[in-house]
mmCIF file with all atom_site columns, C-alpha atoms and ligand atoms in Angstrom:
data_model
loop_
_atom_site.group_PDB
_atom_site.id
_atom_site.type_symbol
_atom_site.label_atom_id
_atom_site.label_alt_id
_atom_site.label_comp_id
_atom_site.label_asym_id
_atom_site.label_entity_id
_atom_site.label_seq_id
_atom_site.pdbx_PDB_ins_code
_atom_site.Cartn_x
_atom_site.Cartn_y
_atom_site.Cartn_z
_atom_site.occupancy
_atom_site.B_iso_or_equiv
_atom_site.pdbx_formal_charge
_atom_site.auth_seq_id
_atom_site.auth_comp_id
_atom_site.auth_asym_id
_atom_site.auth_atom_id
_atom_site.pdbx_PDB_model_num
ATOM   1   C  CA  . UNK A 1 1   ? 84.215  103.258 107.280 1.00 0.00 ? 881  UNK A CA  1
ATOM   2   C  CA  . UNK A 1 2   ? 86.554  106.243 107.759 1.00 0.00 ? 882  UNK A CA  1
ATOM   3   C  CA  . UNK A 1 3   ? 89.405  106.125 105.260 1.00 0.00 ? 883  UNK A CA  1
ATOM   4   C  CA  . UNK A 1 4   ? 92.826  107.047 106.593 1.00 0.00 ? 884  UNK A CA  1
ATOM   5   C  CA  . UNK A 1 5   ? 96.202  107.690 104.983 1.00 0.00 ? 885  UNK A CA  1
ATOM   6   C  CA  . UNK A 1 6   ? 99.400  106.691 106.769 1.00 0.00 ? 886  UNK A CA  1
ATOM   7   C  CA  . UNK A 1 7   ? 102.460 107.762 104.739 1.00 0.00 ? 887  UNK A CA  1
ATOM   8   C  CA  . UNK A 1 8   ? 105.569 105.699 105.433 1.00 0.00 ? 888  UNK A CA  1
ATOM   9   C  CA  . UNK A 1 9   ? 108.662 107.701 106.304 1.00 0.00 ? 889  UNK A CA  1
ATOM   10  C  CA  . UNK A 1 10  ? 110.801 104.839 104.994 1.00 0.00 ? 890  UNK A CA  1
ATOM   11  C  CA  . UNK A 1 11  ? 110.975 106.795 101.737 1.00 0.00 ? 891  UNK A CA  1
ATOM   12  C  CA  . UNK A 1 12  ? 111.696 110.120 103.491 1.00 0.00 ? 892  UNK A CA  1
ATOM   13  C  CA  . UNK A 1 13  ? 115.072 111.820 103.846 1.00 0.00 ? 893  UNK A CA  1
ATOM   14  C  CA  . UNK A 1 14  ? 116.384 110.287 107.092 1.00 0.00 ? 894  UNK A CA  1
ATOM   15  C  CA  . UNK A 1 15  ? 118.682 113.276 107.674 1.00 0.00 ? 895  UNK A CA  1
ATOM   16  C  CA  . UNK A 1 16  ? 115.684 115.638 107.839 1.00 0.00 ? 896  UNK A CA  1
ATOM   17  C  CA  . UNK A 1 17  ? 112.942 113.619 109.496 1.00 0.00 ? 897  UNK A CA  1
ATOM   18  C  CA  . UNK A 1 18  ? 111.281 116.488 111.387 1.00 0.00 ? 898  UNK A CA  1
ATOM   19  C  CA  . UNK A 1 19  ? 110.803 118.447 108.150 1.00 0.00 ? 899  UNK A CA  1
ATOM   20  C  CA  . UNK A 1 20  ? 109.709 115.291 106.358 1.00 0.00 ? 900  UNK A CA  1
ATOM   21  C  CA  . UNK A 1 21  ? 107.023 114.737 109.003 1.00 0.00 ? 901  UNK A CA  1
ATOM   22  C  CA  . UNK A 1 22  ? 105.786 118.285 108.426 1.00 0.00 ? 902  UNK A CA  1
ATOM   23  C  CA  . UNK A 1 23  ? 105.279 117.430 104.745 1.00 0.00 ? 903  UNK A CA  1
ATOM   24  C  CA  . UNK A 1 24  ? 102.648 114.843 105.725 1.00 0.00 ? 904  UNK A CA  1
ATOM   25  C  CA  . UNK A 1 25  ? 100.833 116.909 108.365 1.00 0.00 ? 905  UNK A CA  1
ATOM   26  C  CA  . UNK A 1 26  ? 97.568  116.489 106.417 1.00 0.00 ? 906  UNK A CA  1
ATOM   27  C  CA  . UNK A 1 27  ? 97.700  112.708 106.747 1.00 0.00 ? 907  UNK A CA  1
ATOM   28  C  CA  . UNK A 1 28  ? 96.073  110.742 109.560 1.00 0.00 ? 908  UNK A CA  1
ATOM   29  C  CA  . UNK A 1 29  ? 99.154  108.892 110.768 1.00 0.00 ? 909  UNK A CA  1
ATOM   30  C  CA  . UNK A 1 30  ? 102.914 108.824 110.265 1.00 0.00 ? 910  UNK A CA  1
ATOM   31  C  CA  . UNK A 1 31  ? 103.844 105.206 109.493 1.00 0.00 ? 911  UNK A CA  1
ATOM   32  C  CA  . UNK A 1 32  ? 107.226 104.290 110.948 1.00 0.00 ? 912  UNK A CA  1
ATOM   33  C  CA  . UNK A 1 33  ? 108.813 101.045 109.754 1.00 0.00 ? 913  UNK A CA  1
ATOM   34  C  CA  . UNK A 1 34  ? 110.993 99.362  112.364 1.00 0.00 ? 914  UNK A CA  1
ATOM   35  C  CA  . UNK A 1 35  ? 113.248 96.700  110.833 1.00 0.00 ? 915  UNK A CA  1
ATOM   36  C  CA  . UNK A 1 36  ? 115.798 94.625  112.722 1.00 0.00 ? 916  UNK A CA  1
ATOM   37  C  CA  . UNK A 1 37  ? 117.769 92.968  109.901 1.00 0.00 ? 917  UNK A CA  1
ATOM   38  C  CA  . UNK A 1 38  ? 116.543 89.571  111.157 1.00 0.00 ? 918  UNK A CA  1
ATOM   39  C  CA  . UNK A 1 39  ? 112.804 89.406  110.513 1.00 0.00 ? 919  UNK A CA  1
ATOM   40  C  CA  . UNK A 1 40  ? 113.489 91.326  107.288 1.00 0.00 ? 920  UNK A CA  1
ATOM   41  C  CA  . UNK A 1 41  ? 116.781 91.896  105.436 1.00 0.00 ? 921  UNK A CA  1
ATOM   42  C  CA  . UNK A 1 42  ? 116.925 95.592  106.248 1.00 0.00 ? 922  UNK A CA  1
ATOM   43  C  CA  . UNK A 1 43  ? 117.690 97.760  109.264 1.00 0.00 ? 923  UNK A CA  1
ATOM   44  C  CA  . UNK A 1 44  ? 116.035 101.070 110.078 1.00 0.00 ? 924  UNK A CA  1
ATOM   45  C  CA  . UNK A 1 45  ? 115.530 102.505 113.534 1.00 0.00 ? 925  UNK A CA  1
ATOM   46  C  CA  . UNK A 1 46  ? 114.453 101.633 117.055 1.00 0.00 ? 926  UNK A CA  1
ATOM   47  C  CA  . UNK A 1 47  ? 112.499 102.917 120.038 1.00 0.00 ? 927  UNK A CA  1
ATOM   48  C  CA  . UNK A 1 48  ? 114.768 105.889 120.890 1.00 0.00 ? 928  UNK A CA  1
ATOM   49  C  CA  . UNK A 1 49  ? 114.301 107.306 117.382 1.00 0.00 ? 929  UNK A CA  1
ATOM   50  C  CA  . UNK A 1 50  ? 110.549 106.677 117.541 1.00 0.00 ? 930  UNK A CA  1
ATOM   51  C  CA  . UNK A 1 51  ? 110.474 108.597 120.827 1.00 0.00 ? 931  UNK A CA  1
ATOM   52  C  CA  . UNK A 1 52  ? 112.239 111.523 119.146 1.00 0.00 ? 932  UNK A CA  1
ATOM   53  C  CA  . UNK A 1 53  ? 109.870 111.390 116.152 1.00 0.00 ? 933  UNK A CA  1
ATOM   54  C  CA  . UNK A 1 54  ? 106.791 111.369 118.388 1.00 0.00 ? 934  UNK A CA  1
ATOM   55  C  CA  . UNK A 1 55  ? 107.996 114.596 119.992 1.00 0.00 ? 935  UNK A CA  1
ATOM   56  C  CA  . UNK A 1 56  ? 108.111 116.477 116.693 1.00 0.00 ? 936  UNK A CA  1
ATOM   57  C  CA  . UNK A 1 57  ? 105.396 114.741 114.659 1.00 0.00 ? 937  UNK A CA  1
ATOM   58  C  CA  . UNK A 1 58  ? 102.290 116.838 113.898 1.00 0.00 ? 938  UNK A CA  1
ATOM   59  C  CA  . UNK A 1 59  ? 100.242 113.607 113.616 1.00 0.00 ? 939  UNK A CA  1
ATOM   60  C  CA  . UNK A 1 60  ? 100.133 110.345 115.625 1.00 0.00 ? 940  UNK A CA  1
ATOM   61  C  CA  . UNK A 1 61  ? 102.806 107.749 114.969 1.00 0.00 ? 941  UNK A CA  1
ATOM   62  C  CA  . UNK A 1 62  ? 101.835 104.318 113.612 1.00 0.00 ? 942  UNK A CA  1
ATOM   63  C  CA  . UNK A 1 63  ? 104.690 101.863 114.199 1.00 0.00 ? 943  UNK A CA  1
ATOM   64  C  CA  . UNK A 1 64  ? 105.070 98.770  112.029 1.00 0.00 ? 944  UNK A CA  1
ATOM   65  C  CA  . UNK A 1 65  ? 107.432 96.379  113.747 1.00 0.00 ? 945  UNK A CA  1
ATOM   66  C  CA  . UNK A 1 66  ? 109.182 94.066  111.296 1.00 0.00 ? 946  UNK A CA  1
ATOM   67  C  CA  . UNK A 1 67  ? 111.241 92.497  114.044 1.00 0.00 ? 947  UNK A CA  1
ATOM   68  C  CA  . UNK A 1 68  ? 111.846 89.174  115.699 1.00 0.00 ? 948  UNK A CA  1
ATOM   69  C  CA  . UNK A 1 69  ? 110.722 88.677  119.269 1.00 0.00 ? 949  UNK A CA  1
ATOM   70  C  CA  . UNK A 1 70  ? 108.073 91.423  119.352 1.00 0.00 ? 950  UNK A CA  1
ATOM   71  C  CA  . UNK A 1 71  ? 106.875 89.852  122.631 1.00 0.00 ? 951  UNK A CA  1
ATOM   72  C  CA  . UNK A 1 72  ? 109.993 91.336  124.161 1.00 0.00 ? 952  UNK A CA  1
ATOM   73  C  CA  . UNK A 1 73  ? 110.415 94.567  122.197 1.00 0.00 ? 953  UNK A CA  1
ATOM   74  C  CA  . UNK A 1 74  ? 106.970 95.869  121.157 1.00 0.00 ? 954  UNK A CA  1
ATOM   75  C  CA  . UNK A 1 75  ? 105.982 97.413  124.526 1.00 0.00 ? 955  UNK A CA  1
ATOM   76  C  CA  . UNK A 1 76  ? 108.952 99.783  124.247 1.00 0.00 ? 956  UNK A CA  1
ATOM   77  C  CA  . UNK A 1 77  ? 107.263 101.415 121.243 1.00 0.00 ? 957  UNK A CA  1
ATOM   78  C  CA  . UNK A 1 78  ? 104.152 102.097 123.312 1.00 0.00 ? 958  UNK A CA  1
ATOM   79  C  CA  . UNK A 1 79  ? 106.388 103.587 125.992 1.00 0.00 ? 959  UNK A CA  1
ATOM   80  C  CA  . UNK A 1 80  ? 108.063 105.674 123.268 1.00 0.00 ? 960  UNK A CA  1
ATOM   81  C  CA  . UNK A 1 81  ? 104.755 107.361 122.511 1.00 0.00 ? 961  UNK A CA  1
ATOM   82  C  CA  . UNK A 1 82  ? 103.557 105.571 119.384 1.00 0.00 ? 962  UNK A CA  1
ATOM   83  C  CA  . UNK A 1 83  ? 99.748  105.498 119.287 1.00 0.00 ? 963  UNK A CA  1
ATOM   84  C  CA  . UNK A 1 84  ? 99.537  102.319 117.214 1.00 0.00 ? 964  UNK A CA  1
ATOM   85  C  CA  . UNK A 1 85  ? 101.890 99.335  117.455 1.00 0.00 ? 965  UNK A CA  1
ATOM   86  C  CA  . UNK A 1 86  ? 101.653 96.577  114.843 1.00 0.00 ? 966  UNK A CA  1
ATOM   87  C  CA  . UNK A 1 87  ? 103.677 93.398  115.234 1.00 0.00 ? 967  UNK A CA  1
ATOM   88  C  CA  . UNK A 1 88  ? 103.845 90.445  112.859 1.00 0.00 ? 968  UNK A CA  1
ATOM   89  C  CA  . UNK A 1 89  ? 101.904 87.214  113.304 1.00 0.00 ? 969  UNK A CA  1
ATOM   90  C  CA  . UNK A 1 90  ? 104.904 85.266  111.952 1.00 0.00 ? 970  UNK A CA  1
ATOM   91  C  CA  . UNK A 1 91  ? 107.171 86.609  114.684 1.00 0.00 ? 971  UNK A CA  1
ATOM   92  C  CA  . UNK A 1 92  ? 104.994 86.709  117.789 1.00 0.00 ? 972  UNK A CA  1
ATOM   93  C  CA  . UNK A 1 93  ? 105.139 83.818  120.251 1.00 0.00 ? 973  UNK A CA  1
ATOM   94  C  CA  . UNK A 1 94  ? 102.021 84.842  122.180 1.00 0.00 ? 974  UNK A CA  1
ATOM   95  C  CA  . UNK A 1 95  ? 100.025 87.293  120.051 1.00 0.00 ? 975  UNK A CA  1
ATOM   96  C  CA  . UNK A 1 96  ? 97.047  87.484  122.389 1.00 0.00 ? 976  UNK A CA  1
ATOM   97  C  CA  . UNK A 1 97  ? 99.181  88.176  125.425 1.00 0.00 ? 977  UNK A CA  1
ATOM   98  C  CA  . UNK A 1 98  ? 101.169 90.799  123.532 1.00 0.00 ? 978  UNK A CA  1
ATOM   99  C  CA  . UNK A 1 99  ? 98.065  92.515  122.109 1.00 0.00 ? 979  UNK A CA  1
ATOM   100 C  CA  . UNK A 1 100 ? 96.595  92.716  125.606 1.00 0.00 ? 980  UNK A CA  1
ATOM   101 C  CA  . UNK A 1 101 ? 99.822  94.115  126.974 1.00 0.00 ? 981  UNK A CA  1
ATOM   102 C  CA  . UNK A 1 102 ? 99.892  96.801  124.281 1.00 0.00 ? 982  UNK A CA  1
ATOM   103 C  CA  . UNK A 1 103 ? 96.268  97.766  124.869 1.00 0.00 ? 983  UNK A CA  1
ATOM   104 C  CA  . UNK A 1 104 ? 96.918  97.941  128.594 1.00 0.00 ? 984  UNK A CA  1
ATOM   105 C  CA  . UNK A 1 105 ? 99.657  100.448 127.772 1.00 0.00 ? 985  UNK A CA  1
ATOM   106 C  CA  . UNK A 1 106 ? 97.028  102.580 126.016 1.00 0.00 ? 986  UNK A CA  1
ATOM   107 C  CA  . UNK A 1 107 ? 97.964  102.027 122.383 1.00 0.00 ? 987  UNK A CA  1
ATOM   108 C  CA  . UNK A 1 108 ? 96.152  100.460 119.446 1.00 0.00 ? 988  UNK A CA  1
ATOM   109 C  CA  . UNK A 1 109 ? 97.341  96.891  118.837 1.00 0.00 ? 989  UNK A CA  1
ATOM   110 C  CA  . UNK A 1 110 ? 97.854  95.734  115.239 1.00 0.00 ? 990  UNK A CA  1
ATOM   111 C  CA  . UNK A 1 111 ? 98.541  92.304  113.749 1.00 0.00 ? 991  UNK A CA  1
ATOM   112 C  CA  . UNK A 1 112 ? 100.620 92.194  110.561 1.00 0.00 ? 992  UNK A CA  1
ATOM   113 C  CA  . UNK A 1 113 ? 100.532 89.432  107.940 1.00 0.00 ? 993  UNK A CA  1
ATOM   114 C  CA  . UNK A 1 114 ? 103.123 88.832  105.239 1.00 0.00 ? 994  UNK A CA  1
ATOM   115 C  CA  . UNK A 1 115 ? 101.775 88.011  101.758 1.00 0.00 ? 995  UNK A CA  1
ATOM   116 C  CA  . UNK A 1 116 ? 101.929 84.232  102.243 1.00 0.00 ? 996  UNK A CA  1
ATOM   117 C  CA  . UNK A 1 117 ? 100.364 84.243  105.708 1.00 0.00 ? 997  UNK A CA  1
ATOM   118 C  CA  . UNK A 1 118 ? 96.632  83.527  105.690 1.00 0.00 ? 998  UNK A CA  1
ATOM   119 C  CA  . UNK A 1 119 ? 94.200  85.443  107.866 1.00 0.00 ? 999  UNK A CA  1
ATOM   120 C  CA  . UNK A 1 120 ? 92.107  82.395  108.699 1.00 0.00 ? 1000 UNK A CA  1
ATOM   121 C  CA  . UNK A 1 121 ? 94.150  81.070  111.683 1.00 0.00 ? 1001 UNK A CA  1
ATOM   122 C  CA  . UNK A 1 122 ? 93.799  84.516  113.303 1.00 0.00 ? 1002 UNK A CA  1
ATOM   123 C  CA  . UNK A 1 123 ? 90.104  85.196  112.758 1.00 0.00 ? 1003 UNK A CA  1
ATOM   124 C  CA  . UNK A 1 124 ? 89.136  84.139  116.274 1.00 0.00 ? 1004 UNK A CA  1
ATOM   125 C  CA  . UNK A 1 125 ? 91.635  86.708  117.562 1.00 0.00 ? 1005 UNK A CA  1
ATOM   126 C  CA  . UNK A 1 126 ? 89.959  89.705  115.896 1.00 0.00 ? 1006 UNK A CA  1
ATOM   127 C  CA  . UNK A 1 127 ? 88.509  90.974  119.200 1.00 0.00 ? 1007 UNK A CA  1
ATOM   128 C  CA  . UNK A 1 128 ? 92.059  91.253  120.551 1.00 0.00 ? 1008 UNK A CA  1
ATOM   129 C  CA  . UNK A 1 129 ? 93.171  93.693  117.846 1.00 0.00 ? 1009 UNK A CA  1
ATOM   130 C  CA  . UNK A 1 130 ? 92.414  97.229  116.742 1.00 0.00 ? 1010 UNK A CA  1
ATOM   131 C  CA  . UNK A 1 131 ? 93.888  96.731  113.280 1.00 0.00 ? 1011 UNK A CA  1
ATOM   132 C  CA  . UNK A 1 132 ? 94.933  93.995  110.853 1.00 0.00 ? 1012 UNK A CA  1
ATOM   133 C  CA  . UNK A 1 133 ? 97.781  94.902  108.491 1.00 0.00 ? 1013 UNK A CA  1
ATOM   134 C  CA  . UNK A 1 134 ? 97.788  92.982  105.218 1.00 0.00 ? 1014 UNK A CA  1
ATOM   135 C  CA  . UNK A 1 135 ? 101.160 93.400  103.520 1.00 0.00 ? 1015 UNK A CA  1
ATOM   136 C  CA  . UNK A 1 136 ? 100.942 93.757  99.761  1.00 0.00 ? 1016 UNK A CA  1
ATOM   137 C  CA  . UNK A 1 137 ? 104.701 93.370  99.218  1.00 0.00 ? 1017 UNK A CA  1
ATOM   138 C  CA  . UNK A 1 138 ? 107.247 91.186  100.977 1.00 0.00 ? 1018 UNK A CA  1
ATOM   139 C  CA  . UNK A 1 139 ? 108.227 93.387  103.914 1.00 0.00 ? 1019 UNK A CA  1
ATOM   140 C  CA  . UNK A 1 140 ? 111.640 94.991  104.022 1.00 0.00 ? 1020 UNK A CA  1
ATOM   141 C  CA  . UNK A 1 141 ? 111.853 97.688  101.376 1.00 0.00 ? 1021 UNK A CA  1
ATOM   142 C  CA  . UNK A 1 142 ? 109.924 100.579 99.912  1.00 0.00 ? 1022 UNK A CA  1
ATOM   143 C  CA  . UNK A 1 143 ? 109.237 101.004 96.227  1.00 0.00 ? 1023 UNK A CA  1
ATOM   144 C  CA  . UNK A 1 144 ? 108.327 97.400  95.420  1.00 0.00 ? 1024 UNK A CA  1
ATOM   145 C  CA  . UNK A 1 145 ? 105.482 96.535  93.041  1.00 0.00 ? 1025 UNK A CA  1
ATOM   146 C  CA  . UNK A 1 146 ? 102.041 95.859  94.521  1.00 0.00 ? 1026 UNK A CA  1
ATOM   147 C  CA  . UNK A 1 147 ? 101.092 92.175  94.821  1.00 0.00 ? 1027 UNK A CA  1
ATOM   148 C  CA  . UNK A 1 148 ? 97.593  91.676  93.469  1.00 0.00 ? 1028 UNK A CA  1
ATOM   149 C  CA  . UNK A 1 149 ? 97.576  88.132  94.860  1.00 0.00 ? 1029 UNK A CA  1
ATOM   150 C  CA  . UNK A 1 150 ? 96.951  89.680  98.288  1.00 0.00 ? 1030 UNK A CA  1
ATOM   151 C  CA  . UNK A 1 151 ? 93.614  91.242  97.300  1.00 0.00 ? 1031 UNK A CA  1
ATOM   152 C  CA  . UNK A 1 152 ? 91.477  88.162  98.070  1.00 0.00 ? 1032 UNK A CA  1
ATOM   153 C  CA  . UNK A 1 153 ? 92.918  88.117  101.598 1.00 0.00 ? 1033 UNK A CA  1
ATOM   154 C  CA  . UNK A 1 154 ? 91.973  91.775  102.063 1.00 0.00 ? 1034 UNK A CA  1
ATOM   155 C  CA  . UNK A 1 155 ? 88.455  90.942  100.923 1.00 0.00 ? 1035 UNK A CA  1
ATOM   156 C  CA  . UNK A 1 156 ? 88.148  87.921  103.225 1.00 0.00 ? 1036 UNK A CA  1
ATOM   157 C  CA  . UNK A 1 157 ? 89.493  89.922  106.150 1.00 0.00 ? 1037 UNK A CA  1
ATOM   158 C  CA  . UNK A 1 158 ? 86.990  92.720  105.518 1.00 0.00 ? 1038 UNK A CA  1
ATOM   159 C  CA  . UNK A 1 159 ? 84.148  90.212  105.356 1.00 0.00 ? 1039 UNK A CA  1
ATOM   160 C  CA  . UNK A 1 160 ? 85.234  88.642  108.637 1.00 0.00 ? 1040 UNK A CA  1
ATOM   161 C  CA  . UNK A 1 161 ? 85.497  92.041  110.326 1.00 0.00 ? 1041 UNK A CA  1
ATOM   162 C  CA  . UNK A 1 162 ? 82.070  93.023  109.022 1.00 0.00 ? 1042 UNK A CA  1
ATOM   163 C  CA  . UNK A 1 163 ? 80.428  89.832  110.233 1.00 0.00 ? 1043 UNK A CA  1
ATOM   164 C  CA  . UNK A 1 164 ? 82.123  90.155  113.626 1.00 0.00 ? 1044 UNK A CA  1
ATOM   165 C  CA  . UNK A 1 165 ? 80.593  93.581  114.143 1.00 0.00 ? 1045 UNK A CA  1
ATOM   166 C  CA  . UNK A 1 166 ? 83.938  94.774  115.525 1.00 0.00 ? 1046 UNK A CA  1
ATOM   167 C  CA  . UNK A 1 167 ? 85.534  98.133  114.733 1.00 0.00 ? 1047 UNK A CA  1
ATOM   168 C  CA  . UNK A 1 168 ? 88.826  96.659  113.543 1.00 0.00 ? 1048 UNK A CA  1
ATOM   169 C  CA  . UNK A 1 169 ? 90.735  98.714  110.991 1.00 0.00 ? 1049 UNK A CA  1
ATOM   170 C  CA  . UNK A 1 170 ? 92.212  97.028  107.920 1.00 0.00 ? 1050 UNK A CA  1
ATOM   171 C  CA  . UNK A 1 171 ? 95.532  98.479  106.834 1.00 0.00 ? 1051 UNK A CA  1
ATOM   172 C  CA  . UNK A 1 172 ? 97.240  97.772  103.536 1.00 0.00 ? 1052 UNK A CA  1
ATOM   173 C  CA  . UNK A 1 173 ? 100.976 98.365  103.128 1.00 0.00 ? 1053 UNK A CA  1
ATOM   174 C  CA  . UNK A 1 174 ? 103.267 97.961  100.131 1.00 0.00 ? 1054 UNK A CA  1
ATOM   175 C  CA  . UNK A 1 175 ? 103.061 99.320  96.604  1.00 0.00 ? 1055 UNK A CA  1
ATOM   176 C  CA  . UNK A 1 176 ? 100.042 101.484 97.415  1.00 0.00 ? 1056 UNK A CA  1
ATOM   177 C  CA  . UNK A 1 177 ? 99.850  104.295 94.854  1.00 0.00 ? 1057 UNK A CA  1
ATOM   178 C  CA  . UNK A 1 178 ? 97.482  106.167 92.579  1.00 0.00 ? 1058 UNK A CA  1
ATOM   179 C  CA  . UNK A 1 179 ? 97.487  103.050 90.395  1.00 0.00 ? 1059 UNK A CA  1
ATOM   180 C  CA  . UNK A 1 180 ? 96.634  100.522 93.124  1.00 0.00 ? 1060 UNK A CA  1
ATOM   181 C  CA  . UNK A 1 181 ? 94.777  102.267 95.963  1.00 0.00 ? 1061 UNK A CA  1
ATOM   182 C  CA  . UNK A 1 182 ? 91.366  101.851 94.343  1.00 0.00 ? 1062 UNK A CA  1
ATOM   183 C  CA  . UNK A 1 183 ? 91.812  98.075  94.212  1.00 0.00 ? 1063 UNK A CA  1
ATOM   184 C  CA  . UNK A 1 184 ? 92.717  98.072  97.911  1.00 0.00 ? 1064 UNK A CA  1
ATOM   185 C  CA  . UNK A 1 185 ? 89.745  100.218 98.881  1.00 0.00 ? 1065 UNK A CA  1
ATOM   186 C  CA  . UNK A 1 186 ? 87.398  98.156  96.749  1.00 0.00 ? 1066 UNK A CA  1
ATOM   187 C  CA  . UNK A 1 187 ? 88.628  95.012  98.506  1.00 0.00 ? 1067 UNK A CA  1
ATOM   188 C  CA  . UNK A 1 188 ? 87.873  96.573  101.894 1.00 0.00 ? 1068 UNK A CA  1
ATOM   189 C  CA  . UNK A 1 189 ? 91.029  98.263  103.192 1.00 0.00 ? 1069 UNK A CA  1
ATOM   190 C  CA  . UNK A 1 190 ? 90.437  101.455 105.168 1.00 0.00 ? 1070 UNK A CA  1
ATOM   191 C  CA  . UNK A 1 191 ? 93.956  102.503 106.253 1.00 0.00 ? 1071 UNK A CA  1
ATOM   192 C  CA  . UNK A 1 192 ? 96.430  103.038 103.425 1.00 0.00 ? 1072 UNK A CA  1
ATOM   193 C  CA  . UNK A 1 193 ? 100.196 103.118 103.909 1.00 0.00 ? 1073 UNK A CA  1
ATOM   194 C  CA  . UNK A 1 194 ? 102.099 104.767 101.074 1.00 0.00 ? 1074 UNK A CA  1
ATOM   195 C  CA  . UNK A 1 195 ? 105.822 105.437 101.153 1.00 0.00 ? 1075 UNK A CA  1
ATOM   196 C  CA  . UNK A 1 196 ? 107.335 106.090 97.750  1.00 0.00 ? 1076 UNK A CA  1
ATOM   197 C  CA  . UNK A 1 197 ? 104.017 107.333 96.331  1.00 0.00 ? 1077 UNK A CA  1
ATOM   198 C  CA  . UNK A 1 198 ? 103.890 110.165 98.886  1.00 0.00 ? 1078 UNK A CA  1
ATOM   199 C  CA  . UNK A 1 199 ? 107.552 110.998 99.478  1.00 0.00 ? 1079 UNK A CA  1
ATOM   200 C  CA  . UNK A 1 200 ? 108.415 110.582 95.804  1.00 0.00 ? 1080 UNK A CA  1
ATOM   201 C  CA  . UNK A 1 201 ? 105.908 113.293 94.915  1.00 0.00 ? 1081 UNK A CA  1
ATOM   202 C  CA  . UNK A 1 202 ? 106.963 116.947 94.760  1.00 0.00 ? 1082 UNK A CA  1
ATOM   203 C  CA  . UNK A 1 203 ? 103.735 117.891 96.506  1.00 0.00 ? 1083 UNK A CA  1
ATOM   204 C  CA  . UNK A 1 204 ? 103.287 115.344 99.301  1.00 0.00 ? 1084 UNK A CA  1
ATOM   205 C  CA  . UNK A 1 205 ? 100.152 117.053 100.653 1.00 0.00 ? 1085 UNK A CA  1
ATOM   206 C  CA  . UNK A 1 206 ? 98.589  117.042 97.193  1.00 0.00 ? 1086 UNK A CA  1
ATOM   207 C  CA  . UNK A 1 207 ? 99.413  113.373 96.785  1.00 0.00 ? 1087 UNK A CA  1
ATOM   208 C  CA  . UNK A 1 208 ? 97.822  112.511 100.146 1.00 0.00 ? 1088 UNK A CA  1
ATOM   209 C  CA  . UNK A 1 209 ? 94.678  114.351 99.060  1.00 0.00 ? 1089 UNK A CA  1
ATOM   210 C  CA  . UNK A 1 210 ? 94.667  112.538 95.716  1.00 0.00 ? 1090 UNK A CA  1
ATOM   211 C  CA  . UNK A 1 211 ? 95.082  109.121 97.362  1.00 0.00 ? 1091 UNK A CA  1
ATOM   212 C  CA  . UNK A 1 212 ? 92.271  109.918 99.782  1.00 0.00 ? 1092 UNK A CA  1
ATOM   213 C  CA  . UNK A 1 213 ? 89.952  110.935 96.944  1.00 0.00 ? 1093 UNK A CA  1
ATOM   214 C  CA  . UNK A 1 214 ? 90.722  107.834 94.887  1.00 0.00 ? 1094 UNK A CA  1
ATOM   215 C  CA  . UNK A 1 215 ? 90.110  105.546 97.870  1.00 0.00 ? 1095 UNK A CA  1
ATOM   216 C  CA  . UNK A 1 216 ? 86.856  107.305 98.730  1.00 0.00 ? 1096 UNK A CA  1
ATOM   217 C  CA  . UNK A 1 217 ? 85.622  107.078 95.135  1.00 0.00 ? 1097 UNK A CA  1
ATOM   218 C  CA  . UNK A 1 218 ? 86.429  103.350 95.028  1.00 0.00 ? 1098 UNK A CA  1
ATOM   219 C  CA  . UNK A 1 219 ? 84.474  102.793 98.249  1.00 0.00 ? 1099 UNK A CA  1
ATOM   220 C  CA  . UNK A 1 220 ? 81.483  104.709 96.948  1.00 0.00 ? 1100 UNK A CA  1
ATOM   221 C  CA  . UNK A 1 221 ? 80.580  102.146 94.303  1.00 0.00 ? 1101 UNK A CA  1
HETATM 222 C  C1  . LIG B 2 .   ? 107.802 97.758  103.564 1.00 0.00 ? 1645 LIG B C1  1
HETATM 223 C  C2  . LIG B 2 .   ? 107.229 98.726  104.535 1.00 0.00 ? 1645 LIG B C2  1
HETATM 224 C  C3  . LIG B 2 .   ? 106.364 99.749  103.926 1.00 0.00 ? 1645 LIG B C3  1
HETATM 225 C  C4  . LIG B 2 .   ? 107.068 100.600 102.895 1.00 0.00 ? 1645 LIG B C4  1
HETATM 226 C  C5  . LIG B 2 .   ? 106.067 100.887 101.839 1.00 0.00 ? 1645 LIG B C5  1
HETATM 227 O  O1  . LIG B 2 .   ? 108.282 96.631  104.201 1.00 0.00 ? 1645 LIG B O1  1
HETATM 228 O  O2  . LIG B 2 .   ? 106.449 98.079  105.530 1.00 0.00 ? 1645 LIG B O2  1
HETATM 229 O  O3  . LIG B 2 .   ? 105.722 100.563 104.901 1.00 0.00 ? 1645 LIG B O3  1
HETATM 230 O  O4  . LIG B 2 .   ? 107.558 101.811 103.386 1.00 0.00 ? 1645 LIG B O4  1
HETATM 231 O  O5  . LIG B 2 .   ? 106.702 101.547 100.802 1.00 0.00 ? 1645 LIG B O5  1
HETATM 232 P  P1  . LIG B 2 .   ? 106.012 101.712 99.389  1.00 0.00 ? 1645 LIG B P1  1
HETATM 233 O  O6  . LIG B 2 .   ? 104.716 102.452 99.623  1.00 0.00 ? 1645 LIG B O6  1
HETATM 234 O  O7  . LIG B 2 .   ? 106.993 102.470 98.601  1.00 0.00 ? 1645 LIG B O7  1
HETATM 235 O  O8  . LIG B 2 .   ? 105.748 100.324 98.863  1.00 0.00 ? 1645 LIG B O8  1
HETATM 236 ZN ZN1 . LIG B 2 .   ? 105.181 99.386  106.847 1.00 0.00 ? 1646 LIG B ZN1 1
#
């Protein structure tokens, strides 16, 4: 299982996004949170800004769509150049059709779950996805405390992926930090989103390295 770090630019300085992306050049992905002020009570940016970010980002862009009607809007993020597009199970009308459409556009398709959404109704859909995103905060804002109640779901999802034999990544997002990443890795996550933990650090590259080491050590035992 290759561990990957995907810092969220939600905690970056939005007036200097190109420079902020350069600060995380050692990470695997740049996590971009798209919020529409309907699915979540916050508003960030849309496909034109993602297209601009893709052009300057030193690493691939991982979009996390916290929006209503992803069936209509998600393909635009593939067209914008994102390499991974995650939409939410709670918002999608036809998740299988949308995942297939995204894959046909050449991007990785991800399925996001809010803390109260179980994985079980979606287990038969694992072959349709490249990644499952288990939220460990209520989506909408950076800097919230990690919800330990989500750990059993991470564990169950990892077990289901392992028994399926599929190469589906398991991303964890929300409150991931030096204090919580080991718990996530131990439960089976392999892609770690961290916003405030990375952008709140003076040395973002050093923090990415530290998070990677902690996750790897937790996986080793
Ligand atoms: C929250 C977003 C996260 C957020 C994480 O709804 O999906 O990606 O940026 O921020 P931290 O790591 O500060 O919890
Ligand atoms: Zn996110």
